[in-house]
Coordinates of C-alpha atoms in Angstrom, one line a residue:
M26 CA 110.0 61.7 85.5
I27 CA 108.0 64.6 84.0
E28 CA 106.4 62.1 81.6
L29 CA 105.6 59.8 84.4
Q30 CA 103.9 62.5 86.4
K31 CA 101.9 63.5 83.3
Y32 CA 100.9 59.9 82.7
S33 CA 99.9 59.4 86.4
K34 CA 97.7 62.5 86.4
I35 CA 95.8 61.5 83.2
D36 CA 95.5 57.9 84.5
E37 CA 94.3 59.1 87.8
E38 CA 91.6 61.3 86.3
H39 CA 90.4 58.4 84.1
L40 CA 90.3 56.0 87.0
L41 CA 88.6 58.4 89.3
K42 CA 85.8 58.9 86.9
R43 CA 85.4 55.1 86.6
V44 CA 85.4 54.5 90.3
T45 CA 83.3 57.4 91.5
A46 CA 80.8 57.8 88.6
K47 CA 78.0 56.0 90.4
H48 CA 78.8 57.3 93.9
Q49 CA 77.5 60.9 94.4
D50 CA 78.1 61.5 98.1
S51 CA 81.4 62.8 99.3
R52 CA 82.2 59.7 101.5
L53 CA 82.1 57.4 98.5
K54 CA 84.3 59.8 96.5
V55 CA 86.9 59.6 99.2
I56 CA 86.9 55.8 98.7
G57 CA 87.2 56.4 95.0
Y58 CA 90.3 58.6 95.5
A59 CA 91.9 56.0 97.8
T60 CA 91.2 53.3 95.2
V61 CA 92.8 55.4 92.5
A62 CA 95.8 56.0 94.6
L63 CA 96.3 52.3 95.0
V64 CA 96.1 51.5 91.3
V65 CA 98.1 54.5 90.1
T66 CA 100.8 53.7 92.7
L67 CA 101.2 50.3 91.2
S68 CA 101.9 51.8 87.7
A69 CA 104.2 54.5 89.1
V70 CA 106.3 52.1 91.2
T71 CA 106.7 49.6 88.4
Y72 CA 107.8 52.4 86.0
Q73 CA 110.3 53.9 88.5
I74 CA 112.0 50.6 89.4
G75 CA 111.9 48.8 86.0
H76 CA 112.3 51.5 83.3
S77 CA 115.7 51.0 81.7
I78 CA 116.7 50.0 78.2
M79 CA 120.4 49.9 79.0
M80 CA 120.5 46.9 81.4
S81 CA 119.1 43.4 81.6
A82 CA 116.4 42.7 84.1
D83 CA 118.8 40.9 86.4
E84 CA 121.3 43.8 86.2
R85 CA 118.6 46.4 87.0
A86 CA 117.4 44.3 90.0
L87 CA 121.0 43.9 91.3
K88 CA 121.6 47.6 91.0
V89 CA 118.4 48.4 93.0
F90 CA 119.4 45.7 95.6
Q91 CA 122.9 47.1 96.1
G92 CA 121.7 50.7 96.3
D93 CA 119.3 50.0 99.1
A94 CA 121.7 48.2 101.4
N95 CA 120.8 50.3 104.5
S96 CA 117.3 51.4 103.7
E97 CA 114.0 50.8 105.6
T98 CA 112.8 48.7 102.7
M99 CA 115.8 46.4 102.9
T100 CA 115.3 46.0 106.7
A101 CA 111.7 45.0 106.0
F102 CA 112.9 42.6 103.3
V103 CA 115.4 40.9 105.6
N104 CA 112.6 40.4 108.2
F105 CA 110.4 39.0 105.5
I106 CA 113.0 36.4 104.5
S107 CA 113.5 35.4 108.1
E108 CA 109.8 35.1 108.9
S109 CA 108.8 33.4 105.7
G110 CA 111.7 31.0 105.6
R111 CA 112.6 32.0 102.0
N112 CA 115.8 30.5 100.6
Y113 CA 116.7 32.1 97.2
K114 CA 119.1 30.1 95.0
D115 CA 121.6 32.9 94.2
E116 CA 122.3 36.6 94.3
A117 CA 120.4 37.3 91.1
E118 CA 117.2 35.7 92.4
T119 CA 117.6 37.5 95.7
A120 CA 117.8 40.8 93.8
R121 CA 114.8 40.0 91.7
R122 CA 112.8 39.1 94.8
Y123 CA 113.8 42.3 96.5
R124 CA 112.8 44.3 93.5
N125 CA 109.3 42.8 93.7
F126 CA 109.2 43.3 97.4
K127 CA 110.2 47.0 97.1
A128 CA 107.5 47.6 94.6
N129 CA 104.9 46.0 96.9
H130 CA 106.3 47.8 99.9
A131 CA 105.9 51.1 98.1
I132 CA 102.3 50.3 97.3
V133 CA 101.5 49.5 100.9
Q134 CA 103.3 52.7 102.2
R135 CA 101.6 55.0 99.8
T136 CA 98.2 53.5 100.5
K137 CA 98.5 54.0 104.3
E138 CA 97.6 57.7 104.1
H139 CA 94.2 56.6 102.7
E140 CA 93.8 53.6 104.9
H141 CA 91.3 55.1 107.3
H142 CA 88.9 55.7 104.3
M143 CA 89.1 52.1 103.1
P144 CA 87.1 49.1 104.5
H145 CA 90.2 46.9 104.1
K146 CA 93.9 46.9 104.8
I147 CA 96.8 45.7 102.8
S148 CA 100.2 44.8 104.2
I149 CA 103.7 43.8 103.2
N150 CA 103.5 41.1 105.9
T151 CA 102.1 38.6 103.5
K152 CA 103.5 35.4 102.1
F153 CA 103.3 36.8 98.6
A154 CA 105.2 40.0 99.3
D155 CA 108.2 39.0 97.0
L156 CA 106.0 38.2 94.0
S157 CA 105.1 40.4 91.1
A158 CA 101.4 40.7 90.1
A159 CA 102.0 38.4 87.1
E160 CA 103.9 35.8 89.2
F161 CA 101.2 35.7 91.8
L162 CA 98.4 35.2 89.3
S163 CA 100.4 32.5 87.6
M164 CA 101.0 30.8 91.0
V165 CA 97.4 30.7 92.1
S166 CA 96.1 29.5 88.7
G167 CA 98.7 26.8 88.3
G168 CA 101.1 28.6 85.9
A169 CA 98.9 28.2 82.8
S170 CA 95.5 29.0 81.6
V171 CA 93.1 26.3 82.8
P172 CA 91.5 24.3 80.0
E173 CA 87.9 25.3 79.3
S174 CA 87.0 21.6 79.7
V175 CA 88.2 21.8 83.3
M176 CA 87.0 25.2 84.4
S177 CA 83.5 24.9 83.0
P178 CA 80.1 24.7 84.7
L179 CA 78.1 21.6 85.1
A180 CA 76.1 20.5 82.0
Q181 CA 72.7 18.9 82.2
D182 CA 73.3 15.2 81.8
G183 CA 70.0 13.7 83.1
K184 CA 71.6 11.8 86.0
S185 CA 69.7 11.8 89.2
L186 CA 72.9 12.3 91.2
F187 CA 73.3 15.9 89.9
S188 CA 71.1 18.9 90.0
V189 CA 71.5 22.3 88.2
R190 CA 69.3 25.2 89.1
N191 CA 68.7 28.7 87.7
E192 CA 69.7 30.0 84.2
Y193 CA 69.3 33.7 84.9
V194 CA 70.5 36.4 87.2
P195 CA 67.8 37.4 89.7
L196 CA 68.2 40.7 91.5
F197 CA 65.8 39.4 94.1
D198 CA 64.8 35.9 95.1
K199 CA 62.0 34.9 97.5
V200 CA 63.5 33.0 100.4
E201 CA 61.2 31.0 102.6
G202 CA 61.6 31.7 106.3
E203 CA 63.7 34.1 108.2
L204 CA 67.5 34.0 107.7
P205 CA 69.8 34.6 110.6
E206 CA 71.5 38.0 110.4
S207 CA 74.9 36.4 110.4
K208 CA 76.5 32.9 110.1
N209 CA 79.9 31.6 110.9
W210 CA 80.4 27.8 110.5
F211 CA 84.1 28.1 111.6
Q212 CA 83.1 29.7 114.9
E213 CA 80.5 27.0 115.4
G214 CA 83.2 24.3 115.0
F215 CA 82.0 22.6 111.8
V216 CA 84.9 24.0 109.7
G217 CA 88.5 23.3 110.4
A218 CA 91.4 25.8 110.1
P219 CA 92.3 26.9 106.5
Q220 CA 94.8 24.7 104.8
D221 CA 97.7 25.8 102.6
Q222 CA 97.8 24.5 99.0
F223 CA 101.4 25.7 98.8
A224 CA 102.6 24.1 102.1
A225 CA 104.4 21.3 100.3
G226 CA 106.9 23.9 98.9
T227 CA 105.4 23.9 95.4
S228 CA 104.3 27.1 93.8
Q229 CA 102.4 25.7 90.8
C230 CA 99.7 23.4 92.2
A231 CA 96.2 24.8 91.4
S232 CA 94.5 22.6 93.9
S233 CA 92.1 25.1 95.4
W234 CA 89.2 23.1 94.0
A235 CA 90.3 20.0 96.0
F236 CA 90.6 21.9 99.3
S237 CA 87.2 23.5 98.8
T238 CA 85.6 20.2 97.9
V239 CA 87.1 18.5 101.0
S240 CA 86.3 21.3 103.4
T241 CA 82.6 21.4 102.4
L242 CA 82.4 17.6 102.6
Q243 CA 83.8 17.5 106.1
A244 CA 81.4 20.2 107.2
G245 CA 78.4 18.9 105.4
A246 CA 78.8 15.4 106.8
A247 CA 79.1 16.7 110.3
I248 CA 76.2 19.1 110.0
S249 CA 73.9 16.4 108.5
G250 CA 74.5 14.4 111.6
G251 CA 75.6 11.3 109.8
Q252 CA 79.3 11.4 110.7
A253 CA 81.5 13.2 113.1
K254 CA 83.9 15.8 111.7
T255 CA 86.9 14.1 110.3
E256 CA 89.9 15.5 108.5
L257 CA 89.7 14.1 105.0
S258 CA 92.4 13.6 102.4
V259 CA 92.9 16.3 99.9
Q260 CA 95.7 14.3 98.3
Q261 CA 93.4 11.4 97.5
L262 CA 91.2 13.7 95.5
I263 CA 94.1 15.1 93.6
D264 CA 95.5 11.7 92.8
C265 CA 92.4 9.8 92.1
D266 CA 89.7 12.1 90.7
T267 CA 90.4 11.7 87.0
A268 CA 87.5 14.0 86.0
N269 CA 89.5 16.9 87.3
N270 CA 93.1 17.8 86.4
G271 CA 94.9 17.6 89.7
C272 CA 97.3 20.5 90.0
Q273 CA 96.1 21.9 86.7
G274 CA 92.7 23.0 88.1
G275 CA 89.2 21.7 88.5
W276 CA 85.7 22.2 89.9
S277 CA 84.1 21.0 93.1
Y278 CA 81.1 19.5 91.2
K279 CA 83.4 16.9 89.6
G280 CA 85.0 16.3 93.0
Y281 CA 81.6 15.6 94.5
A282 CA 80.9 13.2 91.7
Y283 CA 84.0 11.2 92.6
T284 CA 83.3 11.3 96.3
S285 CA 79.7 10.1 95.9
K286 CA 81.0 7.0 94.2
Y287 CA 84.2 6.3 96.1
G288 CA 84.1 8.3 99.3
L289 CA 87.1 10.0 100.9
M290 CA 89.7 8.4 103.3
P291 CA 90.8 10.2 106.4
K292 CA 93.9 12.5 106.0
S293 CA 95.7 10.2 108.4
E294 CA 95.2 7.1 106.2
Y295 CA 96.4 8.6 102.9
A296 CA 99.8 10.0 101.8
A297 CA 100.5 13.6 103.0
Y298 CA 99.7 16.5 100.7
S299 CA 102.5 16.8 98.2
G300 CA 101.5 19.7 96.0
A301 CA 101.7 17.3 93.0
Q302 CA 99.5 14.6 91.5
G303 CA 100.7 11.1 92.3
Q304 CA 99.6 7.6 91.9
C305 CA 96.1 6.8 93.3
A306 CA 96.3 4.8 96.5
Y307 CA 92.6 4.5 97.3
D308 CA 91.5 1.9 99.8
E309 CA 87.7 1.4 99.8
T310 CA 87.8 -0.2 103.2
K311 CA 89.2 3.0 104.7
A312 CA 86.8 5.5 103.1
V313 CA 84.7 7.2 105.8
V314 CA 82.7 10.0 104.1
K315 CA 80.5 9.6 101.1
N316 CA 77.9 12.1 99.8
T317 CA 74.8 11.0 98.0
G318 CA 74.8 13.8 95.4
M319 CA 75.4 17.4 94.7
V320 CA 73.7 20.6 93.5
Q321 CA 75.3 23.3 91.4
E322 CA 73.3 26.5 91.7
R323 CA 73.6 29.2 89.1
Y324 CA 73.5 33.0 89.2
L325 CA 72.1 33.3 92.7
S326 CA 70.8 36.4 94.4
N327 CA 72.4 37.2 97.8
D328 CA 69.4 36.1 99.7
R329 CA 69.2 32.8 97.9
L330 CA 72.9 32.2 98.5
K331 CA 72.6 33.2 102.1
S332 CA 69.9 30.7 102.6
L333 CA 72.2 27.9 101.3
V334 CA 75.2 29.1 103.5
A335 CA 72.8 29.2 106.5
K336 CA 72.4 25.4 106.1
Q337 CA 76.0 24.4 105.3
P338 CA 79.3 25.8 103.8
V339 CA 79.2 26.2 100.1
S340 CA 82.0 25.8 97.5
S341 CA 82.2 28.5 94.8
G342 CA 84.5 29.5 92.0
M343 CA 85.6 33.2 91.9
V344 CA 88.0 35.6 90.1
I345 CA 91.3 36.3 92.0
T346 CA 93.1 39.5 91.0
D347 CA 96.6 40.6 91.9
L348 CA 95.7 42.8 94.9
F349 CA 94.7 39.7 96.8
R350 CA 98.4 39.1 97.4
L351 CA 98.7 42.0 99.8
Y352 CA 95.4 41.6 101.6
E353 CA 95.6 41.7 105.4
S354 CA 92.1 42.3 106.8
G355 CA 88.7 44.0 106.2
I356 CA 86.1 43.8 103.5
L357 CA 87.2 43.6 99.9
L358 CA 85.3 45.7 97.3
E359 CA 84.7 45.6 93.6
D360 CA 86.0 49.1 93.2
T361 CA 89.4 48.0 94.4
L362 CA 89.6 44.5 93.0
Q363 CA 88.0 45.1 89.5
C364 CA 87.1 41.4 89.4
S365 CA 83.4 41.2 88.7
D366 CA 83.2 41.6 84.9
A367 CA 81.3 38.6 83.5
K368 CA 84.0 38.3 80.8
K369 CA 86.7 37.5 83.4
T370 CA 87.6 33.9 83.8
I371 CA 87.1 32.2 87.1
N372 CA 90.5 31.1 88.3
H373 CA 90.1 30.0 91.9
Q374 CA 87.8 27.9 94.2
V375 CA 86.9 28.9 97.7
T376 CA 84.5 27.9 100.5
I377 CA 81.9 30.3 101.7
V378 CA 81.6 29.6 105.4
G379 CA 79.3 32.5 106.5
Y380 CA 78.1 36.0 106.1
G381 CA 77.5 39.1 108.2
K382 CA 76.9 42.9 108.3
S383 CA 79.7 45.3 108.3
D384 CA 80.4 47.4 111.5
K385 CA 80.4 50.9 110.0
K386 CA 81.7 52.4 113.2
A387 CA 84.7 50.1 113.3
I388 CA 85.4 50.4 109.6
E389 CA 85.5 54.2 109.0
G390 CA 84.3 55.1 105.5
S391 CA 82.9 51.6 104.7
W392 CA 79.9 51.7 102.5
C393 CA 79.6 47.9 102.2
D394 CA 76.5 46.8 104.1
Q395 CA 76.9 43.0 104.0
Y396 CA 79.8 40.6 103.3
W397 CA 80.6 37.0 102.7
L398 CA 83.0 35.2 105.0
V399 CA 85.2 33.1 102.8
M400 CA 87.8 30.5 103.6
N401 CA 90.8 30.4 101.3
S402 CA 93.4 27.7 100.9
W403 CA 96.6 29.8 101.4
G404 CA 97.2 28.9 105.0
T405 CA 96.5 30.8 108.2
N406 CA 99.4 33.3 107.7
W407 CA 97.5 35.1 105.0
G408 CA 94.5 37.5 105.4
E409 CA 92.3 37.1 108.5
Q410 CA 94.0 33.9 109.7
G411 CA 93.3 32.3 106.3
F412 CA 89.8 33.9 105.7
F413 CA 88.7 37.0 103.9
R414 CA 85.5 39.1 103.7
L415 CA 84.0 39.9 100.3
C416 CA 81.4 42.6 99.9
M417 CA 78.1 41.2 98.7
D418 CA 76.5 44.6 97.8
G419 CA 75.4 45.0 94.2
A420 CA 75.0 41.4 93.1
G421 CA 72.7 41.2 90.1
S422 CA 73.5 44.8 88.9
S423 CA 75.0 45.4 85.5
R424 CA 78.3 46.3 87.1
I425 CA 78.4 43.2 89.4
P426 CA 76.2 40.7 87.6
F427 CA 77.3 37.6 89.5
G428 CA 78.4 39.1 92.8
T429 CA 81.8 40.5 93.7
C430 CA 84.4 38.5 91.8
Q431 CA 81.6 36.3 90.5
I432 CA 81.2 34.4 93.7
N433 CA 77.4 34.1 93.2
R434 CA 77.9 32.6 89.8
F435 CA 78.3 28.8 90.4
P436 CA 77.8 27.9 94.1
T437 CA 78.0 24.2 94.6
Y438 CA 77.4 21.9 97.6
A439 CA 77.2 18.2 98.4
S440 CA 74.0 16.5 99.6
F441 CA 73.8 13.7 102.2
D442 CA 70.2 12.6 102.1

């Protein structure tokens, strides 16, 4: 334990310098200390629970499980199983899941003392509470690294259907006209409730690209006035869009290329979402929404991206890190997530449905001025009823070149004219 304390102290000093180097006022340093506490806690808890060379992983997990029979953490775990409907196959798996849950529970408990200084909250009451960081990242990315040919930006191909804009990273863009101070397409009724890519019981379907494509098409068609809002089939896109890789990942721009040619059928007219790629059952006579083209922007300033979102929801790739699994509410920051390095690989697709300004009185200690309102595809029992807020401050800087978690890097949307 002495060695662990020494390691944590050194690590904390290193992380604190990294997090607070550019923030000179005391309020920002408080946020830096809170961020350090969260990261160091993860290392400490993992060490304390898992460090043993005498037992197998299953034996260690079972020992922890049996030793905590009447603990507060065990009570929370039992409640989690009941509320989430988990059904573990045997005692060994139950013990492993408890071990992960205990580590996550400790992270949440130790972070609570700093919570009033943070602009977001984490919680053990999340659907991913029994997953390790590695398991979570494997789950949301489909269990394997996505092929470069799948997770790649649109190349210029000379086709009039497609448009690519911007090849640089502007700190500022001139935007014509006044932008509304805030926007929320969900509240305005053009965006449906967040769907769940894991609802079918599978844990390895990286179909976020399909959910984002469908949600933006539904909204875009309704906003353009051409068609009433209709729930469209995500499963059709997974089954039939051969340019993407179904449950192995994809990009919305390829999805828009498919829908511009074939259109999408209503959800009610196609097979239910299965969390797996099946045989295509497309029926041209039942397709109800078809876009005329698409645009993939590149490297946008916040103002330019806001001008797009003010017109319609926008699909965008981003980098998901392990701390997303415990997110409950509030505005997520780069200092906590460490997701904005340009070298990190985009591993998830989301829908930007709005933006707004943070309420600094309501969020004590928040230094984030503006945020993106983002719809995820993990169901309504995660985050803010399926949504999360992502700080937009710093986009275009050397530290956050493409926005927080690279969300400004490849925004894409369908056109209907």
